[in-house]
mmCIF file of C-alpha atoms and ligand atoms in Angstrom:
data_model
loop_
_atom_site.group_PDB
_atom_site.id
_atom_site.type_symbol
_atom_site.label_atom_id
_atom_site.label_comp_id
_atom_site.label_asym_id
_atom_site.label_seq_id
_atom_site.Cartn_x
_atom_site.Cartn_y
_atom_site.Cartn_z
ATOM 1 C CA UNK H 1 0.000 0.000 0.000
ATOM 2 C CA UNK H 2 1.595 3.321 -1.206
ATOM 3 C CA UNK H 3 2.347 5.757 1.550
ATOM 4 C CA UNK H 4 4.140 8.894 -0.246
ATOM 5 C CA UNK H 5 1.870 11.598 1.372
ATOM 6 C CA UNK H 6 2.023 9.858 4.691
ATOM 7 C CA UNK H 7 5.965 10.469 4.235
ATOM 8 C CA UNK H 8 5.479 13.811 3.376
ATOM 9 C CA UNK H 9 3.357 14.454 6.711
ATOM 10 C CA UNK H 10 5.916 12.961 8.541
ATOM 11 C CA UNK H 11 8.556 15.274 6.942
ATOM 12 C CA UNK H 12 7.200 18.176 7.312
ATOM 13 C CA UNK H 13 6.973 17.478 11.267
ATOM 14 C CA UNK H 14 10.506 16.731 11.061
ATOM 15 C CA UNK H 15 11.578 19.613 9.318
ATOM 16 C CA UNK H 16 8.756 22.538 10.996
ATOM 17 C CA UNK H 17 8.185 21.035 14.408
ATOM 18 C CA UNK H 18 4.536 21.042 13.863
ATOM 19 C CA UNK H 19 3.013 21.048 10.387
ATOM 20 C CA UNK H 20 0.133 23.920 9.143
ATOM 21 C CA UNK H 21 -2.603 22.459 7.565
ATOM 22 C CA UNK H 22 -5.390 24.379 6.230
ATOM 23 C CA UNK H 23 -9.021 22.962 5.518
ATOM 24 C CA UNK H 24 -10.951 24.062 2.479
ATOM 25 C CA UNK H 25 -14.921 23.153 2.747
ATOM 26 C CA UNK H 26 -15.666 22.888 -0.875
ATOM 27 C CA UNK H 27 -19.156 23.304 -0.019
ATOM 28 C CA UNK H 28 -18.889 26.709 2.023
ATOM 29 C CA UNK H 29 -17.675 28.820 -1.293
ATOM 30 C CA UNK H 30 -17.621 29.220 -4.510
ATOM 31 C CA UNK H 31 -14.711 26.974 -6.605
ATOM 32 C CA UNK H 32 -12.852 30.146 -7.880
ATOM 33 C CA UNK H 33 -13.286 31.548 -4.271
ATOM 34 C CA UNK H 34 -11.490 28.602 -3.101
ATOM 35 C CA UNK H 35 -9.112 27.864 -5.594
ATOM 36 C CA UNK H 36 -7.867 31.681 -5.168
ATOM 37 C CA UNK H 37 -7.620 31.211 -1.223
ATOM 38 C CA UNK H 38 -6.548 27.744 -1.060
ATOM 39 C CA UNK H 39 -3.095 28.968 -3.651
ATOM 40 C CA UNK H 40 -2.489 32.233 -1.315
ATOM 41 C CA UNK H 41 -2.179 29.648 1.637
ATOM 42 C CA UNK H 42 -0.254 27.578 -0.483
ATOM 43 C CA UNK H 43 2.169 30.234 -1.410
ATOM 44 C CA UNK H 44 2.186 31.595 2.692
ATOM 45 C CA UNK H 45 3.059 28.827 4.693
ATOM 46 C CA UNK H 46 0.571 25.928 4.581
ATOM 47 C CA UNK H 47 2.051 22.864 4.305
ATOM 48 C CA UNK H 48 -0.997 20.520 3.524
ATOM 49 C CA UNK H 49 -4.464 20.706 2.925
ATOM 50 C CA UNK H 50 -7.374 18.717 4.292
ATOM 51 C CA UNK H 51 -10.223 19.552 1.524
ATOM 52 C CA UNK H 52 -13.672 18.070 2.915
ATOM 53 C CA UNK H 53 -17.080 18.694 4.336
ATOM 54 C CA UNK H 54 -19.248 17.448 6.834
ATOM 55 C CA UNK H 55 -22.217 17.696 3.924
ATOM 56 C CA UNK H 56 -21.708 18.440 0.411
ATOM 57 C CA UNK H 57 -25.591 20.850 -0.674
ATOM 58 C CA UNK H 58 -24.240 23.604 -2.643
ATOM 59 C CA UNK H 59 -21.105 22.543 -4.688
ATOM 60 C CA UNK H 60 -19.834 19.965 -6.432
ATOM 61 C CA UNK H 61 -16.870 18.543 -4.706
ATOM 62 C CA UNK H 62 -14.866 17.026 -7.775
ATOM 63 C CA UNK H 63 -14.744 20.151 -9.356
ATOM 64 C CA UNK H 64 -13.485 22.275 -6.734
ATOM 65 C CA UNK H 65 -10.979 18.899 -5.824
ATOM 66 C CA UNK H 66 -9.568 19.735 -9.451
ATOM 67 C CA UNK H 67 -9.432 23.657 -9.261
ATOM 68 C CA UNK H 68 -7.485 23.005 -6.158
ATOM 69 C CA UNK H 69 -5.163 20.971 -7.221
ATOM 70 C CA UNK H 70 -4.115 22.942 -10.294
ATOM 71 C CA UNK H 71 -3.907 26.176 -8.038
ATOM 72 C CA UNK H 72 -1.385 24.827 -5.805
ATOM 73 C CA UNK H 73 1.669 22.604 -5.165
ATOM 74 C CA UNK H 74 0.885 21.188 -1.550
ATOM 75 C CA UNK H 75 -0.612 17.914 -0.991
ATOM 76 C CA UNK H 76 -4.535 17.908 -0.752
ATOM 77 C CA UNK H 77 -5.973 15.684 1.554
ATOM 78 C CA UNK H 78 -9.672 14.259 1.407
ATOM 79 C CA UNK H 79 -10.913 14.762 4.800
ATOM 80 C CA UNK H 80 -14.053 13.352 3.934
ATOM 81 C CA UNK H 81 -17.716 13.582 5.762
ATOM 82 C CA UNK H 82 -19.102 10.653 4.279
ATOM 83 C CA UNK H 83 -17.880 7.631 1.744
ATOM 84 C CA UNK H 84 -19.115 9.629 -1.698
ATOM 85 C CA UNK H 85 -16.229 12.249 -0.746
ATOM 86 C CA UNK H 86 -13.857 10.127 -2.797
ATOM 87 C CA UNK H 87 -11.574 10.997 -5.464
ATOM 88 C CA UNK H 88 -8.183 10.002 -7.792
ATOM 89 C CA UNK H 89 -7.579 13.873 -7.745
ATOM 90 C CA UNK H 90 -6.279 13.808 -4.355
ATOM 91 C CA UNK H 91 -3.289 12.954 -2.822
ATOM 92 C CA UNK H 92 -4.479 10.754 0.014
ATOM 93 C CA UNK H 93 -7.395 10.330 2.044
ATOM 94 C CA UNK H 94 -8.135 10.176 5.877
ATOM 95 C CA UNK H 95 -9.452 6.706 6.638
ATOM 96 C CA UNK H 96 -11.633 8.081 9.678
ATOM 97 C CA UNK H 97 -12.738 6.231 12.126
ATOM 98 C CA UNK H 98 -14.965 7.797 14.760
ATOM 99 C CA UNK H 99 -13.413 6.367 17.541
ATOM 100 C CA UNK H 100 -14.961 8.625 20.640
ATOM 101 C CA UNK H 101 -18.053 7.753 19.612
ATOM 102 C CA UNK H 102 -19.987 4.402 18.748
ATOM 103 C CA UNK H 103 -21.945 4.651 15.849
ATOM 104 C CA UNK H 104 -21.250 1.194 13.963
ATOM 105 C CA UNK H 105 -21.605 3.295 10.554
ATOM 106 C CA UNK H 106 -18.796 5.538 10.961
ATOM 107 C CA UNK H 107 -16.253 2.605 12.922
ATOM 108 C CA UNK H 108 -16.690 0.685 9.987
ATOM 109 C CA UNK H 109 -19.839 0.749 7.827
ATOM 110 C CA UNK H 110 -18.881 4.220 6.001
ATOM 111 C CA UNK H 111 -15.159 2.295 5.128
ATOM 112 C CA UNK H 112 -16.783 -0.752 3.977
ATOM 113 C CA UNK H 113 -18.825 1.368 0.998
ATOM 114 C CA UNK H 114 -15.789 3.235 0.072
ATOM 115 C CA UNK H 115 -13.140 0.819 0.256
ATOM 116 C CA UNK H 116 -13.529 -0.625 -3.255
ATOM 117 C CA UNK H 117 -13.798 2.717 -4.852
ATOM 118 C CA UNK H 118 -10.271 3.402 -3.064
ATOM 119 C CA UNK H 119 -8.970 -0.157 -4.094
ATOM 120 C CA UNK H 120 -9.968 1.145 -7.572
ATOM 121 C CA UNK H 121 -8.775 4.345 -7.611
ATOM 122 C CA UNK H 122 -5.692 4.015 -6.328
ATOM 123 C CA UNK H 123 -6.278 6.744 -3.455
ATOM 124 C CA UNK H 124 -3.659 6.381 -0.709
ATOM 125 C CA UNK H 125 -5.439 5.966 2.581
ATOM 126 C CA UNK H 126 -4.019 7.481 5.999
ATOM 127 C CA UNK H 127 -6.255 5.604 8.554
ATOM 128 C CA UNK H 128 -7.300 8.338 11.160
ATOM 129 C CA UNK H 129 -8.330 7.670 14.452
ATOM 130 C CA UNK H 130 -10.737 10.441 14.739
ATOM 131 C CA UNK H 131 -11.795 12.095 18.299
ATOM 132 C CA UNK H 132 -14.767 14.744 18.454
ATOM 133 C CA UNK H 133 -13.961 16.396 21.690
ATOM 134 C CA UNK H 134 -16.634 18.172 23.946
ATOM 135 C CA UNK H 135 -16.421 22.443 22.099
ATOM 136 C CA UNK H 136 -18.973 23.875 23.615
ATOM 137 C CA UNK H 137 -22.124 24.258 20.855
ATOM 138 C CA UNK H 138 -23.554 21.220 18.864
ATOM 139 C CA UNK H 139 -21.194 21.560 15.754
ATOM 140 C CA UNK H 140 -22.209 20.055 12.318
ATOM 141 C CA UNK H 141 -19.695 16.811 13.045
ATOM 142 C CA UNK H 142 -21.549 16.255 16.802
ATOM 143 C CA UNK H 143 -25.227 16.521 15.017
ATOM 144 C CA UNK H 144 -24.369 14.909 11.835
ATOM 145 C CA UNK H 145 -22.209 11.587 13.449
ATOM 146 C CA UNK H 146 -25.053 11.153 15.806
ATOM 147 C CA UNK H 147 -22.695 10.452 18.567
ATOM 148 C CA UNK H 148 -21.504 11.979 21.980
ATOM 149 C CA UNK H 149 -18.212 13.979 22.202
ATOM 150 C CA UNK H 150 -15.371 13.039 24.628
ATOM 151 C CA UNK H 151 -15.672 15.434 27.671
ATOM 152 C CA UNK H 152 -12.993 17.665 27.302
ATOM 153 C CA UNK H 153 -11.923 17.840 30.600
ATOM 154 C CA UNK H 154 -11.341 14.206 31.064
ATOM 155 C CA UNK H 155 -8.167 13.896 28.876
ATOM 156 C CA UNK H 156 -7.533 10.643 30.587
ATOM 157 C CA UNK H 157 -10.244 9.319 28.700
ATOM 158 C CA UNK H 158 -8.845 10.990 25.916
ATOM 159 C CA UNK H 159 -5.692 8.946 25.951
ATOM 160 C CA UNK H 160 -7.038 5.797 26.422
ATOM 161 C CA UNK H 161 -8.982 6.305 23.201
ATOM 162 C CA UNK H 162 -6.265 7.898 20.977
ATOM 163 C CA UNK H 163 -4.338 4.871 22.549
ATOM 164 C CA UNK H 164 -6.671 2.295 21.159
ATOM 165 C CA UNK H 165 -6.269 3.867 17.917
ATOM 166 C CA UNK H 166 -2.761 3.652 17.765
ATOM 167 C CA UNK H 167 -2.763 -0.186 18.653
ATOM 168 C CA UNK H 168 -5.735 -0.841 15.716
ATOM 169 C CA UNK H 169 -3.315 0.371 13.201
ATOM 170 C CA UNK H 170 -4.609 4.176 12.680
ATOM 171 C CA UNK H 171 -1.555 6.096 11.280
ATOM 172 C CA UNK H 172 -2.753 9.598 12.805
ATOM 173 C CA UNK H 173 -4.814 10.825 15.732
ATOM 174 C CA UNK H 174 -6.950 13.554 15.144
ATOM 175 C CA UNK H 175 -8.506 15.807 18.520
ATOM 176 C CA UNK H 176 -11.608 17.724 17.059
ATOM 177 C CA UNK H 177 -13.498 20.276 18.303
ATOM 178 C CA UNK H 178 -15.764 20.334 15.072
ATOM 179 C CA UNK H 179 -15.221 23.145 12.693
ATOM 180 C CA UNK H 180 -16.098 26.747 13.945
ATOM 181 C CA UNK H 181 -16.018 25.251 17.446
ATOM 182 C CA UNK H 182 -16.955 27.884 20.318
ATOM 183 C CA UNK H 183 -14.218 25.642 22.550
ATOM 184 C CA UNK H 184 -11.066 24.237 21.017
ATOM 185 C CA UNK H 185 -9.078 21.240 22.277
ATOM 186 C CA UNK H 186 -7.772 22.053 26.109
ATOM 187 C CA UNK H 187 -3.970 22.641 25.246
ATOM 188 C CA UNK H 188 -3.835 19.854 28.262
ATOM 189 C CA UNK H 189 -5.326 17.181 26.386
ATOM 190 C CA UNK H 190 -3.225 18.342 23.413
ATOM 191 C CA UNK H 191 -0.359 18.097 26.141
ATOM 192 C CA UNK H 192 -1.309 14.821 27.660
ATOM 193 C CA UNK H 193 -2.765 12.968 24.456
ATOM 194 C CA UNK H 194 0.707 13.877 22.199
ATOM 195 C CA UNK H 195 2.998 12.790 24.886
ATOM 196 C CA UNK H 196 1.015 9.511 25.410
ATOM 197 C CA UNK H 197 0.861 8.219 22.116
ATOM 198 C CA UNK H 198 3.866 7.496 19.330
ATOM 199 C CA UNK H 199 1.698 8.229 16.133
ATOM 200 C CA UNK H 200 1.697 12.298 15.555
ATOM 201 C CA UNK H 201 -1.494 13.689 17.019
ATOM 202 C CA UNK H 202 -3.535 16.602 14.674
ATOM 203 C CA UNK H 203 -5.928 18.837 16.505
ATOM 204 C CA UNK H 204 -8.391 21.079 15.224
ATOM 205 C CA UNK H 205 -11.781 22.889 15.380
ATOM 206 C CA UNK H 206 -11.983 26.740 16.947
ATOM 207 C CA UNK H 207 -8.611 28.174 16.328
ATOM 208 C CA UNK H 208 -8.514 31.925 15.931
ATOM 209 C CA UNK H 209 -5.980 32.663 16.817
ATOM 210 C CA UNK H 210 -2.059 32.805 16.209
ATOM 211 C CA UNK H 211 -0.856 32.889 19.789
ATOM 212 C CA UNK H 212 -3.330 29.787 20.556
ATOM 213 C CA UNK H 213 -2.321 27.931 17.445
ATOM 214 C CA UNK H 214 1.652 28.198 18.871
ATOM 215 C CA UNK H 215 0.397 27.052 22.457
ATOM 216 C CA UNK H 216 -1.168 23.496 20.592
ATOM 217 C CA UNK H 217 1.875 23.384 18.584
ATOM 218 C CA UNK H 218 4.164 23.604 21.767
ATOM 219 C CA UNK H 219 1.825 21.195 23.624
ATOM 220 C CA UNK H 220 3.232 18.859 21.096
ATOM 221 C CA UNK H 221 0.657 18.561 18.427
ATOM 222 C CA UNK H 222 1.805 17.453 15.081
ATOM 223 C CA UNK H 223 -0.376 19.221 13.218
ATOM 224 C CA UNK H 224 -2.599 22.197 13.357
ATOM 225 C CA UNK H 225 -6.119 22.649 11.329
ATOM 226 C CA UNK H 226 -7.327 26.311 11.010
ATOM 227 C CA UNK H 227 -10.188 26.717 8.544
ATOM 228 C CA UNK H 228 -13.116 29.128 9.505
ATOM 229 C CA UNK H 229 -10.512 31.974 11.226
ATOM 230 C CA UNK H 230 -8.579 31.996 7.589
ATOM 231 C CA UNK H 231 -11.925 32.008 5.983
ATOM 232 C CA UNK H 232 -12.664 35.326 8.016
ATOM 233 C CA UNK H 233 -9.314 36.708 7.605
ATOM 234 C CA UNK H 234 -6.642 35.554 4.949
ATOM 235 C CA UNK H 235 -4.441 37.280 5.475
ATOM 236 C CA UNK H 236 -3.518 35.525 8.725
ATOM 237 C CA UNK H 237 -1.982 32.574 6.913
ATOM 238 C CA UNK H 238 1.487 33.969 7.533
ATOM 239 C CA UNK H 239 1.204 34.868 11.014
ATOM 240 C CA UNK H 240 -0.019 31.419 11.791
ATOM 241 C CA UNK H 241 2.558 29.575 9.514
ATOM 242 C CA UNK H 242 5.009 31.597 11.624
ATOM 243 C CA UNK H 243 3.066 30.659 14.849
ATOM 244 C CA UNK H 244 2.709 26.913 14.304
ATOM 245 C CA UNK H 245 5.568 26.208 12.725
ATOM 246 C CA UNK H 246 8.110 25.398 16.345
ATOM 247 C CA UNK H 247 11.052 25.198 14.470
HETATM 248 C C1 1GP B 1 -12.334 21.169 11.364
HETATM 249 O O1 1GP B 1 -10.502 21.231 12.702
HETATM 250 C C2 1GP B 1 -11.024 21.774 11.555
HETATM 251 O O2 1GP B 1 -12.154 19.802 11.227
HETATM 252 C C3 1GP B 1 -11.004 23.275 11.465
HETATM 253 O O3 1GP B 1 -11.875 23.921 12.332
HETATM 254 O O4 1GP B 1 -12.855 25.730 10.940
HETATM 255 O O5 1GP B 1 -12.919 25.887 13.431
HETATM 256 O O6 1GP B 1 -10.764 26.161 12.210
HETATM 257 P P1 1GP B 1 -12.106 25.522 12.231
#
C-alpha cells in the first residue's frame, strides 16, 4: 500500500516542528473563491491541505478537488464527511474512524462502501483515528455523526482512546473540536494525548488565533487545522505559519 503523502506528513513534522494544515470546505464557497484562497495559503506557509465537508448541498466537490489541485503545489488531503467524498484527484485520504463515539456506521460501515472505490482508484489511505472532543455548541460533526463527544476535561479518557487507535493500526490521531467550534481542544489534552501516544497527534476545530495555534503546537501537536478563522481573515496565513511552525 503506497504511503508517499504519509511520508510527506511525517517530513514536514521533522523539518517545521509542527506542520500547518489548512481545511478548504468545498461546499462553504464558490470553486474560484477557493481555488484563489486555497493557492495564497499555499504560497504563505501551509504545508498541507485537508479539503472536505461534513455535507456536500451547494457545490460539487470534484470540481473544486480539481481547481485546487491545479492552483497549488501542496498535498490535498480528502478529509471526507461521508464515503461519496472520494476521489483520484487527491493525494491521500483520511481513513476516519470515529473512535470517541460508537456509531457502527462511521467505525466501519462508512469504510466498507468506500473501500472498493479506493482499491480502484488508487487513493492512498491514511487511517485516522478520529476524536470529536466536547467544544462547547452542537457543531455540524456532533449533530451529523449522531454520537456523543469526549468530555474535554477528562483527557484521561482521551488517551485511552487515541491509545486504542494507535494499537488498531490508525496512522494519525486527530482531537476535534468540530469546525467553527466555540471551545477548542484544552492545550492539556493536546499536552497529555501527544505525549502519550507514538503516532503524531492533529488537533483542530476553533482556532482563531495565532498565539493559541503556537500554544497546541508547543503542547506537542503534530499538526494544526485552522479553517473558519482563515476564511474570516486571509491574510492571517502567515502569522499562523510563523506561529505553528516550532522550528
Ligand atoms: C475542522 O478542525 C477543523 O475539522 C477546522 O476547524 O474551521 O474551526 O478552524 P475551524
Amino acid at each position: 500500500m503506497q504511503s508517499r503523502t504519509y511520508e510527506q506528513l511525517l517530513k514536514i513534522r521533522q523539518s517545521h516542528g509542527c506542520g500547518f494544515l489548512v481545511l478548504l470546505d468545498p461546499d462553504r464557497s464558490p470553486v474560484k473563491d477557493l481555488a484563489r484562497f486555497a493557492a495564497l495559503c499555499d504560497k504563505s506557509g501551509a504545508d498541507a491541505f485537508l479539503f472536505g465537508s461534513s455535507i456536500m448541498v451547494a457545490n460539487d466537490f470534484e470540481k473544486s478537488l480539481l481547481a485546487v489541485k491545479k492552483a497549488v503545489k501542496k498535498p490535498v488531503i480528502i478529509f471526507p464527511g461521508s464515503s461519496t467524498m472520494i476521489s483520484s484527484r487527491a493525494d491521500a485520504l483520511l481513513f476516519l474512524s470515529m473512535i470517541s463515539g460508537r456509531n457502527p456506521n462511521l467505525l466501519i460501515g462508512e469504510h466498507v462502501k468506500a473501500a472498493p472505490a479506493i482499491k480502484k482508484l488508487g487513493i492512498e489511505v491514511i487511517p485516522t483515528a478520529y476524536m470529536l472532543i466536547e467544544s462547547g455548541v452542537i457543531t455540524s460533526v456532533a449533530y451529523l455523526s449522531n454520537t456523543f463527544p469526549i468530555p474535554n476535561h477528562k483527557s484521561d479518557i482521551a488517551c485511552a482512546h487515541a491509545l486504542a487507535g494507535q494499537y488498531l493500526g490508525m496512522k494519525l490521531v486527530y482531537l476535534e473540536a468540530g469546525s467553527g467550534a466555540e471551545k477548542p481542544v484544552p492545550v492539556e489534552m493536546v499536552k497529555k494525548v501527544s505525549s502519550y501516544v507514538e503516532i503524531p497527534v492533529i488537533v483542530g476545530g476553533g482556532i482563531r488565533q495565532a498565539e493559541h495555534a503556537s500554544q497546541v503546537a508547543r503542547a506537542g501537536a503534530s499538526f494544526v487545522v485552522i479553517g473558519n478563522a482563515l476564511e474570516d481573515s486571509p491574510r492571517m496565513v502567515k502569522e499562523f505559519a510563523e506561529a505553528i511552525h516550532t522550528k
